[in-house]
Amino acid sequence: MKLYVKEWCKRSIDGVKLINHYLLLFFLSILLLVDFSNAISTSSPSSIIDGNEEHKGFIHLDKLIIDDKDPDKYKSLILGKEENETLEPNIVVEDKNSEDDYTSKEGDSDVSEEIDKNALFDHGYLKAVNIDKLEEQWGTNERPKGNHDGFVATISEVFNDRKSFACPKVKERFITGTSVENISPEDIGIIASLGDNLATGYGLWPGSSIDFRGASFSSGGDTSIDGLVTIPSIIHEFSNKDIIGVSHGLGSKDQLPKSQLNLAQVNTNSGDLPKQAHELISRLKLIKDVDTYNTWTMVIITIGTDEVCNFCRGPDADALIEAIDILNRGIHKALIIMLGPVHVTSRTSLRKNLLKDRCNCSKDKNDEFMKKLSNAWIEGFQEVEDRVHAYRRSTFTLLQLPIFTITSRYPFSLFIKNSTNLNRRGHNYAAKWLWNRLVTGPSYNITQVLSQDSYYCPDSYCPFFRVPENFGKCVAVRKEDYEKNPELFEKSLHKGKSKKKKSEIYKRTGMIILVAATVVTTLSIIFYNKHKQINNRNMAKKGDSSRRADEDDESRTPNNGESPNDYLLSKNQEKV
């Protein structure tokens, strides 16, 4: 009995070991297959890798402000003309003697608008912007590569209101929206906002301290460009369709319908962005009117103004990266625009941020401290951009502008009175500067006179939003050319790694588990049979040994033809 129990216990232990080995092999197989699958999916053509290197290393125009460069010198570089080109006679040159002496430091939204719609610049000269003349700005090894045509932007059409809007419909002629390199304004179907006071429209309603989200430059949609100029109202002129997520009315994010995707809140810091990003993804999942997976989403993030004003500190780069990671996982087609602290300045003193003296934290800080603080935001935003480059996704990109510079001849007129917040004019200027920056790229001049500047139609050479992926090289494919030879353009239209659908992820996961289970089961059967054979051999050996032992015992026992009992009985009788 003891021998049987012992044998049963041994076999039980062997069975447990076998199950453990099976599970261990199963999980190891899954890990190896997942790693192999990821290695295949992340491998990309050399052109994509080269493109990644191409897009890194830009020194933003913000550096000109922080490093106190001569604006006149850089103005000639950025707005330089082609050889032998002369300015058109209708270009208006600013007459400094005609400027109003507006010196109020309180800020006053009642000051008359600067713009004179009858005296506008002719923006055709922007075609003169030449990469080869920007070496002093970007550095010889860091300037954009790949643009052999030698220019960055050619602006042939401008507008100021609905009446003058005549931008061509790009989508009718070109292949657009297949990757981040060819997003046109007509492709944007969803707009969302994250961040701080600037995105909430705080204080824009006269005499109030509530959020006027319908007038915010980033997501407001209460009127057309004839009323409040916002990014959504401009995009609406291109597509002439309802854009999902646009904000309307007054109130906090919780007081307005969840279909409005402005999740910004007053006094938000960079550490709060992951929570806002999570909420945005949750709201996007509730949308049923459009196919959110295949619709391009523009997310404008404004962050840093409140943080700098209240705490005089740089960004929480880890939190920014976490927020972008959340958006990357939750949005298939996304153009993320991340704007840093507002830098309101005069054209004649770019480095001086007029917001500094309005913030309790920074009013007593010296210039060197403010320069280090600005550099901290530039470096923090660069970390986030590096993270996005690591995604290598063809349908997700980030345009980061760490210092959101708004330049005016009368900069104090852009503030709400006795406040650090921008008034309606300030929001109009923010929308104009950001829009023109989106359609021209880094060539857009930070010293531009926004009051006399128009809104630009997309560049005739690159009729798409200018993002890092097409700064240096832009490929515009006409539909007629694509239809003639689609194979020729497939590689340029579909670059990088696109995000997989849930069904594809489930299918791949199921295949991995099935293959792993098959491999492990096969190996386990082989090992089990081998183990069984070894046990059988051992048992056979033990049986042979037992038989030999029994035979030896029998040879030592006396035997005269009687049984052992008879032998013992006869012995006892002899003794008696």
Coordinates of C-alpha atoms in Angstrom, one line a residue:
M1 CA 0.0 0.0 0.0
K2 CA 2.8 2.4 0.9
L3 CA 4.5 1.7 -2.3
Y4 CA 1.3 2.4 -4.3
V5 CA 0.8 5.8 -2.5
K6 CA 4.4 6.7 -3.0
E7 CA 4.1 5.9 -6.7
W8 CA 0.9 7.9 -7.0
C9 CA 2.4 10.9 -5.3
K10 CA 5.4 10.8 -7.6
R11 CA 3.2 10.6 -10.7
S12 CA 1.1 13.6 -9.4
I13 CA 4.2 15.7 -8.9
D14 CA 5.4 14.8 -12.4
G15 CA 2.0 15.8 -13.8
V16 CA 2.1 19.2 -12.1
K17 CA 5.6 19.8 -13.4
L18 CA 4.4 18.8 -16.9
I19 CA 1.5 21.3 -16.7
N20 CA 3.8 24.0 -15.4
H21 CA 6.2 23.3 -18.3
Y22 CA 3.3 23.5 -20.7
L23 CA 2.1 26.8 -19.5
L24 CA 5.7 28.2 -19.4
L25 CA 6.2 27.1 -23.0
F26 CA 2.8 28.6 -24.0
F27 CA 3.5 32.0 -22.6
L28 CA 7.1 32.1 -24.0
S29 CA 5.7 31.2 -27.4
I30 CA 3.2 34.0 -27.3
L31 CA 5.9 36.5 -26.2
L32 CA 8.2 35.4 -29.0
L33 CA 5.4 35.6 -31.6
V34 CA 4.3 39.0 -30.5
D35 CA 7.9 40.3 -30.6
F36 CA 8.3 38.8 -34.1
S37 CA 5.0 40.3 -35.2
N38 CA 5.9 43.7 -33.9
A39 CA 9.3 43.6 -35.6
I40 CA 7.6 42.9 -38.9
S41 CA 5.0 45.6 -38.5
T42 CA 7.4 48.3 -37.4
S43 CA 9.9 47.6 -40.1
S44 CA 9.6 50.4 -42.7
P45 CA 11.2 51.3 -45.9
S46 CA 14.4 53.3 -45.8
S47 CA 12.6 56.3 -47.2
I48 CA 10.5 56.5 -44.0
I49 CA 13.5 56.2 -41.8
D50 CA 15.3 58.9 -43.8
G51 CA 12.1 61.0 -43.6
N52 CA 12.2 60.8 -39.8
E53 CA 15.7 62.1 -39.7
E54 CA 14.7 64.8 -42.2
H55 CA 12.0 66.2 -40.0
K56 CA 14.1 66.5 -36.8
G57 CA 16.4 69.3 -35.8
F58 CA 14.4 72.3 -36.7
I59 CA 15.2 75.4 -34.7
H60 CA 11.8 77.1 -34.2
L61 CA 11.3 80.7 -35.0
D62 CA 10.6 81.1 -31.3
K63 CA 14.4 80.8 -30.9
L64 CA 14.8 84.1 -32.6
I65 CA 12.8 85.7 -29.9
I66 CA 14.4 83.9 -27.0
D67 CA 18.0 84.5 -28.3
D68 CA 17.3 88.2 -28.9
K69 CA 18.1 88.1 -32.6
D70 CA 17.8 91.2 -34.8
P71 CA 14.2 91.1 -36.2
D72 CA 15.0 93.3 -39.1
K73 CA 17.9 91.1 -40.1
Y74 CA 15.8 88.0 -40.0
K75 CA 12.8 89.7 -41.6
S76 CA 14.9 90.2 -44.7
L77 CA 15.9 86.5 -44.7
I78 CA 12.4 85.2 -44.2
L79 CA 10.7 87.6 -46.6
G80 CA 13.6 87.8 -49.0
K81 CA 12.8 88.2 -52.8
E82 CA 14.0 86.1 -55.6
E83 CA 16.8 87.6 -57.7
N84 CA 15.7 90.4 -60.0
E85 CA 12.2 90.3 -58.5
T86 CA 10.6 93.6 -57.6
L87 CA 7.8 94.2 -55.3
E88 CA 4.4 94.9 -56.9
P89 CA 3.4 98.6 -56.7
N90 CA 0.3 97.9 -54.6
I91 CA 2.4 96.6 -51.6
V92 CA 1.7 98.8 -48.7
V93 CA 4.8 99.8 -46.6
E94 CA 4.0 100.6 -43.1
D95 CA 4.2 104.2 -42.2
K96 CA 5.3 104.5 -38.6
N97 CA 4.3 108.1 -38.4
S98 CA 0.7 107.1 -39.0
E99 CA 0.5 104.7 -36.0
D100 CA -1.7 105.6 -33.1
D101 CA 0.1 106.2 -29.9
Y102 CA -1.7 103.5 -27.9
T103 CA 0.3 102.9 -24.8
S104 CA -2.2 101.7 -22.3
K105 CA -0.9 98.8 -20.3
E106 CA -4.2 97.7 -18.9
G107 CA -5.6 96.4 -22.1
D108 CA -8.8 97.6 -23.6
S109 CA -11.1 95.7 -26.0
D110 CA -12.7 98.9 -27.1
V111 CA -9.7 100.1 -29.0
S112 CA -10.5 100.3 -32.7
E113 CA -9.3 97.5 -34.9
E114 CA -6.0 98.0 -36.6
I115 CA -6.9 96.5 -39.9
D116 CA -7.5 98.6 -43.0
K117 CA -9.1 96.2 -45.5
N118 CA -8.4 98.8 -48.3
A119 CA -4.7 98.7 -47.6
L120 CA -3.5 95.1 -47.8
F121 CA -0.2 93.5 -48.6
D122 CA 0.2 91.6 -51.9
H123 CA 1.4 88.2 -50.7
G124 CA 2.6 87.0 -54.0
Y125 CA 6.2 87.7 -52.9
L126 CA 6.1 84.8 -50.5
K127 CA 7.1 82.7 -53.4
A128 CA 10.5 84.3 -52.8
V129 CA 11.1 82.5 -49.6
N130 CA 14.2 80.4 -50.4
I131 CA 15.5 77.5 -48.2
D132 CA 19.1 78.2 -49.3
K133 CA 18.8 81.7 -47.7
L134 CA 17.6 80.3 -44.3
E135 CA 20.9 78.7 -43.3
E136 CA 21.5 81.3 -40.6
Q137 CA 18.1 80.4 -39.1
W138 CA 18.1 76.6 -39.3
G139 CA 21.8 75.8 -39.6
T140 CA 23.4 74.2 -42.6
N141 CA 22.9 70.7 -41.2
E142 CA 19.4 71.2 -39.8
R143 CA 17.5 73.0 -42.5
P144 CA 14.8 71.1 -44.4
K145 CA 16.1 68.7 -47.0
G146 CA 14.6 67.3 -50.2
N147 CA 12.9 70.4 -51.7
H148 CA 14.9 70.8 -54.9
D149 CA 12.5 73.4 -56.2
G150 CA 14.1 75.8 -53.7
F151 CA 11.1 77.5 -52.2
V152 CA 8.9 76.9 -49.2
A153 CA 5.6 78.6 -49.9
T154 CA 3.8 80.2 -52.8
I155 CA 0.7 82.1 -51.8
S156 CA -1.4 83.2 -54.7
E157 CA -4.8 83.7 -53.0
V158 CA -5.9 85.5 -49.8
F159 CA -9.1 86.3 -48.1
N160 CA -10.5 88.5 -45.3
D161 CA -14.2 87.6 -45.2
R162 CA -16.7 85.3 -46.9
K163 CA -17.1 87.7 -49.8
S164 CA -13.4 87.6 -50.6
F165 CA -13.0 83.9 -49.9
A166 CA -12.0 82.3 -53.2
C167 CA -9.6 79.5 -52.1
P168 CA -9.6 76.6 -54.6
K169 CA -11.2 73.3 -53.6
V170 CA -8.1 71.1 -53.4
K171 CA -9.9 67.8 -53.0
E172 CA -11.5 68.1 -56.4
R173 CA -8.1 68.0 -58.1
F174 CA -5.7 66.3 -55.7
I175 CA -5.4 63.1 -53.8
T176 CA -5.7 64.2 -50.1
G177 CA -6.1 62.7 -46.7
T178 CA -4.2 59.5 -47.3
S179 CA -1.5 60.4 -44.8
V180 CA -0.3 63.3 -42.6
E181 CA 1.7 64.6 -45.6
N182 CA -1.4 65.5 -47.6
I183 CA -4.1 66.7 -45.2
S184 CA -6.2 69.5 -46.7
P185 CA -8.6 71.7 -44.8
E186 CA -11.4 69.9 -46.6
D187 CA -10.3 66.6 -44.9
I188 CA -11.0 67.8 -41.4
G189 CA -14.3 66.5 -40.1
I190 CA -13.8 66.7 -36.3
I191 CA -12.3 69.5 -34.2
A192 CA -11.4 69.2 -30.5
S193 CA -9.6 71.4 -28.0
L194 CA -7.6 70.6 -24.8
G195 CA -5.8 72.9 -22.5
D196 CA -6.2 76.0 -20.4
N197 CA -8.0 79.5 -20.4
L198 CA -6.9 80.3 -23.9
A199 CA -9.0 77.4 -25.4
T200 CA -12.0 78.0 -23.1
G201 CA -12.5 81.6 -24.3
Y202 CA -12.5 82.7 -20.6
G203 CA -13.7 86.3 -20.2
L204 CA -14.6 86.9 -23.9
W205 CA -18.2 87.7 -23.0
P206 CA -17.9 91.4 -22.0
G207 CA -18.0 92.0 -18.2
S208 CA -18.2 88.3 -17.3
S209 CA -15.9 85.7 -15.9
I210 CA -17.3 82.7 -17.7
D211 CA -16.1 80.5 -20.6
F212 CA -17.2 81.7 -24.0
R213 CA -16.3 78.6 -25.9
G214 CA -18.3 79.5 -28.9
A215 CA -15.9 82.4 -29.5
S216 CA -12.6 80.6 -28.7
F217 CA -10.1 80.8 -31.6
S218 CA -9.4 77.0 -31.3
S219 CA -12.9 75.6 -31.4
G220 CA -15.5 78.4 -31.5
G221 CA -18.3 78.1 -34.1
D222 CA -20.9 80.6 -33.1
T223 CA -20.6 82.7 -36.3
S224 CA -18.9 82.7 -39.7
I225 CA -15.6 84.4 -40.6
D226 CA -17.6 87.6 -41.0
G227 CA -18.1 87.6 -37.3
L228 CA -15.7 85.8 -35.0
V229 CA -12.8 84.4 -36.9
T230 CA -11.8 81.0 -35.5
I231 CA -10.0 77.9 -36.9
P232 CA -13.3 76.0 -37.3
S233 CA -15.1 78.9 -39.0
I234 CA -12.2 79.1 -41.5
I235 CA -12.3 75.4 -42.2
H236 CA -16.0 75.5 -42.6
E237 CA -15.5 77.8 -45.7
F238 CA -13.5 75.1 -47.4
S239 CA -15.7 72.1 -46.8
N240 CA -19.1 73.8 -46.4
K241 CA -20.2 71.0 -44.1
D242 CA -20.9 70.6 -40.4
I243 CA -17.8 69.9 -38.4
I244 CA -18.2 67.6 -35.5
G245 CA -17.0 68.9 -32.1
V246 CA -17.3 72.6 -32.7
S247 CA -18.2 74.7 -29.6
H248 CA -21.2 76.9 -29.3
G249 CA -22.4 79.2 -26.5
L250 CA -21.1 79.9 -23.0
G251 CA -20.4 77.6 -20.1
S252 CA -18.0 74.9 -18.8
K253 CA -17.3 71.7 -20.5
D254 CA -19.8 69.9 -18.3
Q255 CA -22.6 72.4 -18.9
L256 CA -22.5 72.1 -22.7
P257 CA -23.4 69.0 -24.7
K258 CA -20.9 66.2 -24.8
S259 CA -21.0 66.4 -28.6
Q260 CA -18.9 69.6 -28.2
L261 CA -15.3 68.5 -27.9
N262 CA -13.7 71.4 -26.1
L263 CA -12.4 69.8 -23.0
A264 CA -10.2 72.7 -21.9
Q265 CA -10.5 74.1 -18.4
V266 CA -9.5 77.3 -16.6
N267 CA -6.2 77.1 -14.8
T268 CA -5.1 73.9 -16.4
N269 CA -1.5 72.8 -16.1
S270 CA 0.4 70.3 -18.3
G271 CA -0.1 67.6 -15.6
D272 CA -3.8 67.8 -16.2
L273 CA -3.7 67.0 -19.9
P274 CA -3.8 63.1 -19.7
K275 CA -7.2 63.3 -17.9
Q276 CA -8.5 65.7 -20.6
A277 CA -7.2 63.3 -23.3
H278 CA -9.0 60.3 -21.8
E279 CA -12.2 62.3 -21.7
L280 CA -11.8 63.3 -25.3
I281 CA -11.4 59.7 -26.4
S282 CA -14.5 58.7 -24.4
R283 CA -16.5 61.4 -26.1
L284 CA -15.3 60.5 -29.5
K285 CA -16.5 56.9 -28.9
L286 CA -20.0 58.3 -28.4
I287 CA -20.2 60.0 -31.8
K288 CA -22.5 58.0 -34.2
D289 CA -23.0 60.6 -36.9
V290 CA -19.7 60.1 -38.7
D291 CA -17.1 57.3 -39.1
T292 CA -14.6 58.6 -36.6
Y293 CA -12.1 56.0 -37.5
N294 CA -11.8 57.2 -41.1
T295 CA -12.4 60.9 -40.4
W296 CA -9.5 63.3 -39.8
T297 CA -9.5 64.9 -36.3
M298 CA -7.8 68.2 -35.5
V299 CA -6.9 68.5 -31.9
I300 CA -5.6 72.0 -30.7
I301 CA -3.9 72.0 -27.4
T302 CA -3.2 75.3 -25.6
I303 CA -1.0 74.8 -22.6
G304 CA 1.5 76.8 -20.5
T305 CA 0.1 80.3 -20.2
D306 CA -1.5 79.6 -16.9
E307 CA 1.3 77.4 -15.7
V308 CA 4.0 80.1 -16.5
C309 CA 1.9 82.9 -14.9
N310 CA 1.0 81.0 -11.8
F311 CA 4.1 78.9 -11.1
C312 CA 7.0 80.1 -13.3
R313 CA 7.9 76.6 -14.3
G314 CA 8.5 74.5 -17.4
P315 CA 6.1 71.8 -18.6
D316 CA 5.6 68.3 -17.2
A317 CA 7.1 66.6 -20.3
D318 CA 6.1 63.1 -19.0
A319 CA 2.4 64.2 -18.7
L320 CA 2.5 65.8 -22.2
I321 CA 3.9 62.5 -23.6
E322 CA 1.3 60.5 -21.7
A323 CA -1.5 62.7 -23.2
I324 CA -0.2 62.3 -26.7
D325 CA 0.1 58.5 -26.2
I326 CA -3.5 58.4 -25.2
L327 CA -4.5 60.4 -28.3
N328 CA -2.3 58.1 -30.4
R329 CA -4.1 55.0 -29.1
G330 CA -7.6 56.5 -29.4
I331 CA -7.6 58.4 -32.7
H332 CA -6.8 56.8 -36.0
K333 CA -6.4 59.9 -38.1
A334 CA -5.2 62.9 -36.1
L335 CA -3.5 66.2 -36.6
I336 CA -2.4 67.4 -33.2
I337 CA -1.4 71.1 -32.8
M338 CA 0.3 71.8 -29.5
L339 CA 0.7 75.5 -28.6
G340 CA 2.8 76.7 -25.7
P341 CA 2.6 79.8 -23.5
V342 CA 1.3 82.9 -25.2
H343 CA 4.0 85.5 -26.1
V344 CA 2.4 88.8 -26.9
T345 CA 4.9 91.2 -28.1
S346 CA 5.6 94.3 -30.2
R347 CA 7.2 94.1 -33.6
T348 CA 10.0 96.4 -32.4
S349 CA 10.7 94.3 -29.3
L350 CA 10.2 90.6 -30.1
R351 CA 11.9 89.2 -27.0
K352 CA 9.9 91.1 -24.5
N353 CA 6.7 89.3 -23.6
L354 CA 4.1 91.8 -22.4
L355 CA 2.4 89.0 -20.4
K356 CA 5.4 88.9 -18.0
D357 CA 4.4 92.1 -16.0
R358 CA 0.8 90.9 -15.8
C359 CA 1.7 87.6 -14.0
N360 CA 2.3 87.7 -10.2
C361 CA 4.9 85.0 -10.5
S362 CA 7.0 86.5 -13.3
K363 CA 6.7 90.3 -12.8
D364 CA 9.8 90.4 -10.6
K365 CA 11.9 87.9 -12.6
N366 CA 14.9 89.0 -14.7
D367 CA 15.4 88.4 -18.4
E368 CA 17.8 85.5 -17.9
F369 CA 15.2 83.6 -15.8
M370 CA 12.5 84.2 -18.4
K371 CA 14.9 83.0 -21.2
K372 CA 15.6 79.8 -19.3
L373 CA 11.9 79.3 -18.7
S374 CA 11.1 79.7 -22.4
N375 CA 13.9 77.2 -23.3
A376 CA 12.4 74.7 -20.9
W377 CA 9.1 74.8 -22.8
I378 CA 11.0 74.5 -26.1
E379 CA 12.9 71.5 -24.9
G380 CA 9.8 69.9 -23.3
F381 CA 7.8 70.2 -26.5
Q382 CA 10.8 68.8 -28.5
E383 CA 10.6 65.6 -26.3
V384 CA 7.0 65.2 -27.2
E385 CA 7.8 65.6 -30.9
D386 CA 10.5 63.0 -30.7
R387 CA 8.0 60.7 -29.1
V388 CA 5.5 61.2 -32.0
H389 CA 8.4 60.5 -34.5
A390 CA 8.9 57.2 -32.8
Y391 CA 5.3 56.1 -33.6
R392 CA 6.2 56.2 -37.3
R393 CA 2.5 56.4 -38.1
S394 CA 1.2 57.6 -41.4
T395 CA -2.0 59.0 -40.0
F396 CA -0.9 60.7 -36.8
T397 CA 1.3 63.8 -36.5
L398 CA 2.1 66.6 -34.1
L399 CA 2.8 70.3 -35.0
Q400 CA 4.4 71.8 -31.9
L401 CA 4.8 75.5 -31.4
P402 CA 6.3 76.0 -27.9
I403 CA 6.1 79.8 -27.9
F404 CA 2.8 81.0 -29.3
T405 CA 3.9 84.4 -30.5
I406 CA 1.2 87.0 -31.3
T407 CA 2.8 90.2 -32.6
S408 CA 1.0 93.6 -32.8
R409 CA 1.8 97.3 -33.2
Y410 CA -0.5 97.8 -30.2
P411 CA 0.0 94.7 -28.2
F412 CA -1.7 95.9 -25.0
S413 CA -4.9 96.1 -27.0
L414 CA -5.0 92.3 -27.2
F415 CA -5.6 91.8 -23.5
I416 CA -8.8 91.9 -21.5
K417 CA -8.5 94.9 -19.3
N418 CA -6.4 94.2 -16.1
S419 CA -6.2 90.6 -17.1
T420 CA -3.7 88.0 -18.5
N421 CA -6.4 86.7 -20.9
L422 CA -6.7 87.6 -24.5
N423 CA -9.8 89.6 -25.6
R424 CA -11.7 89.0 -28.8
R425 CA -9.1 90.8 -30.9
G426 CA -6.4 88.7 -29.3
H427 CA -8.3 85.6 -30.3
N428 CA -8.8 86.8 -33.8
Y429 CA -5.0 87.4 -34.1
A430 CA -4.3 84.0 -32.6
A431 CA -6.6 82.4 -35.2
K432 CA -5.0 84.4 -38.1
W433 CA -1.4 83.6 -37.0
L434 CA -2.1 79.9 -36.5
W435 CA -4.0 79.5 -39.7
N436 CA -1.3 81.2 -41.8
R437 CA 1.3 79.2 -40.0
L438 CA -0.6 76.0 -40.9
V439 CA -0.7 76.7 -44.6
T440 CA 2.8 78.2 -45.1
G441 CA 4.9 76.3 -42.6
P442 CA 8.0 77.6 -40.8
S443 CA 8.4 80.3 -43.5
Y444 CA 5.6 82.4 -42.0
N445 CA 7.1 85.5 -40.4
I446 CA 6.6 86.1 -36.7
T447 CA 7.1 89.8 -37.3
Q448 CA 4.2 89.9 -39.8
V449 CA 1.8 92.9 -39.2
L450 CA -1.3 90.8 -38.4
S451 CA -3.6 93.8 -38.6
Q452 CA -2.6 94.4 -42.2
D453 CA -2.1 90.7 -43.1
S454 CA -4.8 88.6 -44.8
Y455 CA -5.8 85.0 -44.3
Y456 CA -3.9 82.8 -46.7
C457 CA -5.3 80.1 -49.0
P458 CA -3.2 76.9 -49.1
D459 CA 0.1 77.1 -50.9
S460 CA -0.2 76.4 -54.6
Y461 CA 2.9 74.2 -54.5
C462 CA 1.8 72.3 -51.4
P463 CA -2.0 72.7 -50.9
F464 CA -2.0 70.9 -47.5
F465 CA -1.4 71.7 -43.9
R466 CA 2.3 72.1 -43.4
V467 CA 3.5 69.6 -40.8
P468 CA 7.0 68.3 -40.1
E469 CA 6.5 65.4 -42.6
N470 CA 6.2 67.9 -45.5
F471 CA 8.2 70.9 -44.4
G472 CA 11.1 70.0 -46.6
K473 CA 9.5 67.9 -49.3
C474 CA 5.8 68.0 -50.4
V475 CA 4.3 65.7 -52.9
A476 CA 1.0 66.8 -54.4
V477 CA -0.6 64.1 -56.6
R478 CA -3.3 65.0 -59.1
K479 CA -6.2 62.6 -59.4
E480 CA -5.9 62.3 -63.1
D481 CA -2.2 61.3 -62.8
Y482 CA -3.0 58.8 -60.0
E483 CA -5.8 57.2 -62.1
K484 CA -3.3 56.7 -65.0
N485 CA -0.7 55.0 -62.9
P486 CA -1.8 54.3 -59.3
E487 CA 1.2 51.9 -58.6
L488 CA 3.6 54.8 -59.2
F489 CA 2.1 56.9 -56.4
E490 CA 1.1 54.3 -53.8
K491 CA 4.5 54.4 -52.0
S492 CA 4.4 58.2 -51.7
L493 CA 0.7 58.4 -50.7
H494 CA 0.8 55.6 -48.0
K495 CA 3.9 56.0 -45.9
G496 CA 4.7 54.9 -42.3
K497 CA 2.7 52.6 -40.2
S498 CA -1.0 53.0 -40.1
K499 CA -3.0 52.2 -37.0
K500 CA -4.7 48.8 -37.1
K501 CA -8.4 48.4 -36.6
K502 CA -9.7 46.5 -33.6
S503 CA -10.8 43.6 -35.8
E504 CA -7.3 43.4 -37.2
I505 CA -5.8 43.4 -33.7
Y506 CA -8.2 40.7 -32.5
K507 CA -7.5 38.6 -35.6
R508 CA -3.7 38.9 -35.1
T509 CA -4.0 38.2 -31.4
G510 CA -6.2 35.1 -32.1
M511 CA -3.7 33.9 -34.7
I512 CA -0.8 34.3 -32.2
I513 CA -2.6 32.4 -29.5
L514 CA -3.6 29.6 -32.0
V515 CA -0.1 29.2 -33.3
A516 CA 1.4 29.3 -29.8
A517 CA -1.1 26.7 -28.5
T518 CA -0.4 24.5 -31.5
V519 CA 3.4 24.7 -31.0
V520 CA 3.2 24.2 -27.3
T521 CA 0.7 21.3 -27.6
T522 CA 2.9 19.6 -30.1
L523 CA 6.0 20.0 -28.0
S524 CA 4.2 18.9 -24.9
I525 CA 3.0 15.7 -26.6
I526 CA 6.5 15.0 -27.7
F527 CA 7.9 15.7 -24.3
Y528 CA 5.1 13.7 -22.6
N529 CA 5.7 10.6 -24.8
K530 CA 9.4 10.9 -24.2
H531 CA 8.8 11.2 -20.5
K532 CA 6.4 8.2 -20.6
Q533 CA 9.0 6.1 -22.5
I534 CA 11.6 6.9 -19.9
N535 CA 9.3 6.1 -17.1
N536 CA 8.3 2.8 -18.7
R537 CA 12.0 1.9 -19.1
N538 CA 12.7 2.8 -15.4
M539 CA 9.7 0.7 -14.4
A540 CA 10.9 -2.2 -16.5
K541 CA 14.3 -2.0 -14.9
K542 CA 12.8 -1.9 -11.4
G543 CA 10.7 -5.0 -12.3
D544 CA 13.8 -6.9 -13.5
S545 CA 15.6 -6.0 -10.4
S546 CA 12.7 -7.2 -8.2
R547 CA 12.6 -10.5 -10.0
R548 CA 16.3 -11.0 -9.7
A549 CA 16.1 -10.3 -5.9
D550 CA 13.3 -12.8 -5.5
E551 CA 15.2 -15.4 -7.3
D552 CA 18.3 -14.8 -5.1
D553 CA 16.1 -15.2 -2.0
E554 CA 14.7 -18.5 -3.2
S555 CA 18.2 -19.8 -3.9
R556 CA 19.2 -19.2 -0.3
T557 CA 16.1 -21.0 1.2
P558 CA 16.6 -24.9 1.9
N559 CA 14.5 -27.0 -0.4
N560 CA 14.1 -30.8 -0.3
G561 CA 10.9 -31.0 -2.1
E562 CA 8.9 -29.9 0.9
S563 CA 7.4 -26.5 1.5
P564 CA 9.1 -24.2 4.0
N565 CA 6.3 -24.9 6.6
D566 CA 6.9 -28.6 6.4
Y567 CA 10.6 -28.1 6.9
L568 CA 10.1 -25.9 10.0
L569 CA 7.5 -28.4 11.4
S570 CA 9.9 -31.3 11.1
K571 CA 12.7 -29.4 12.8
N572 CA 10.4 -28.6 15.7
Q573 CA 9.5 -32.2 16.0
E574 CA 13.1 -33.3 16.2
K575 CA 13.7 -30.9 19.1
V576 CA 10.9 -32.4 21.0

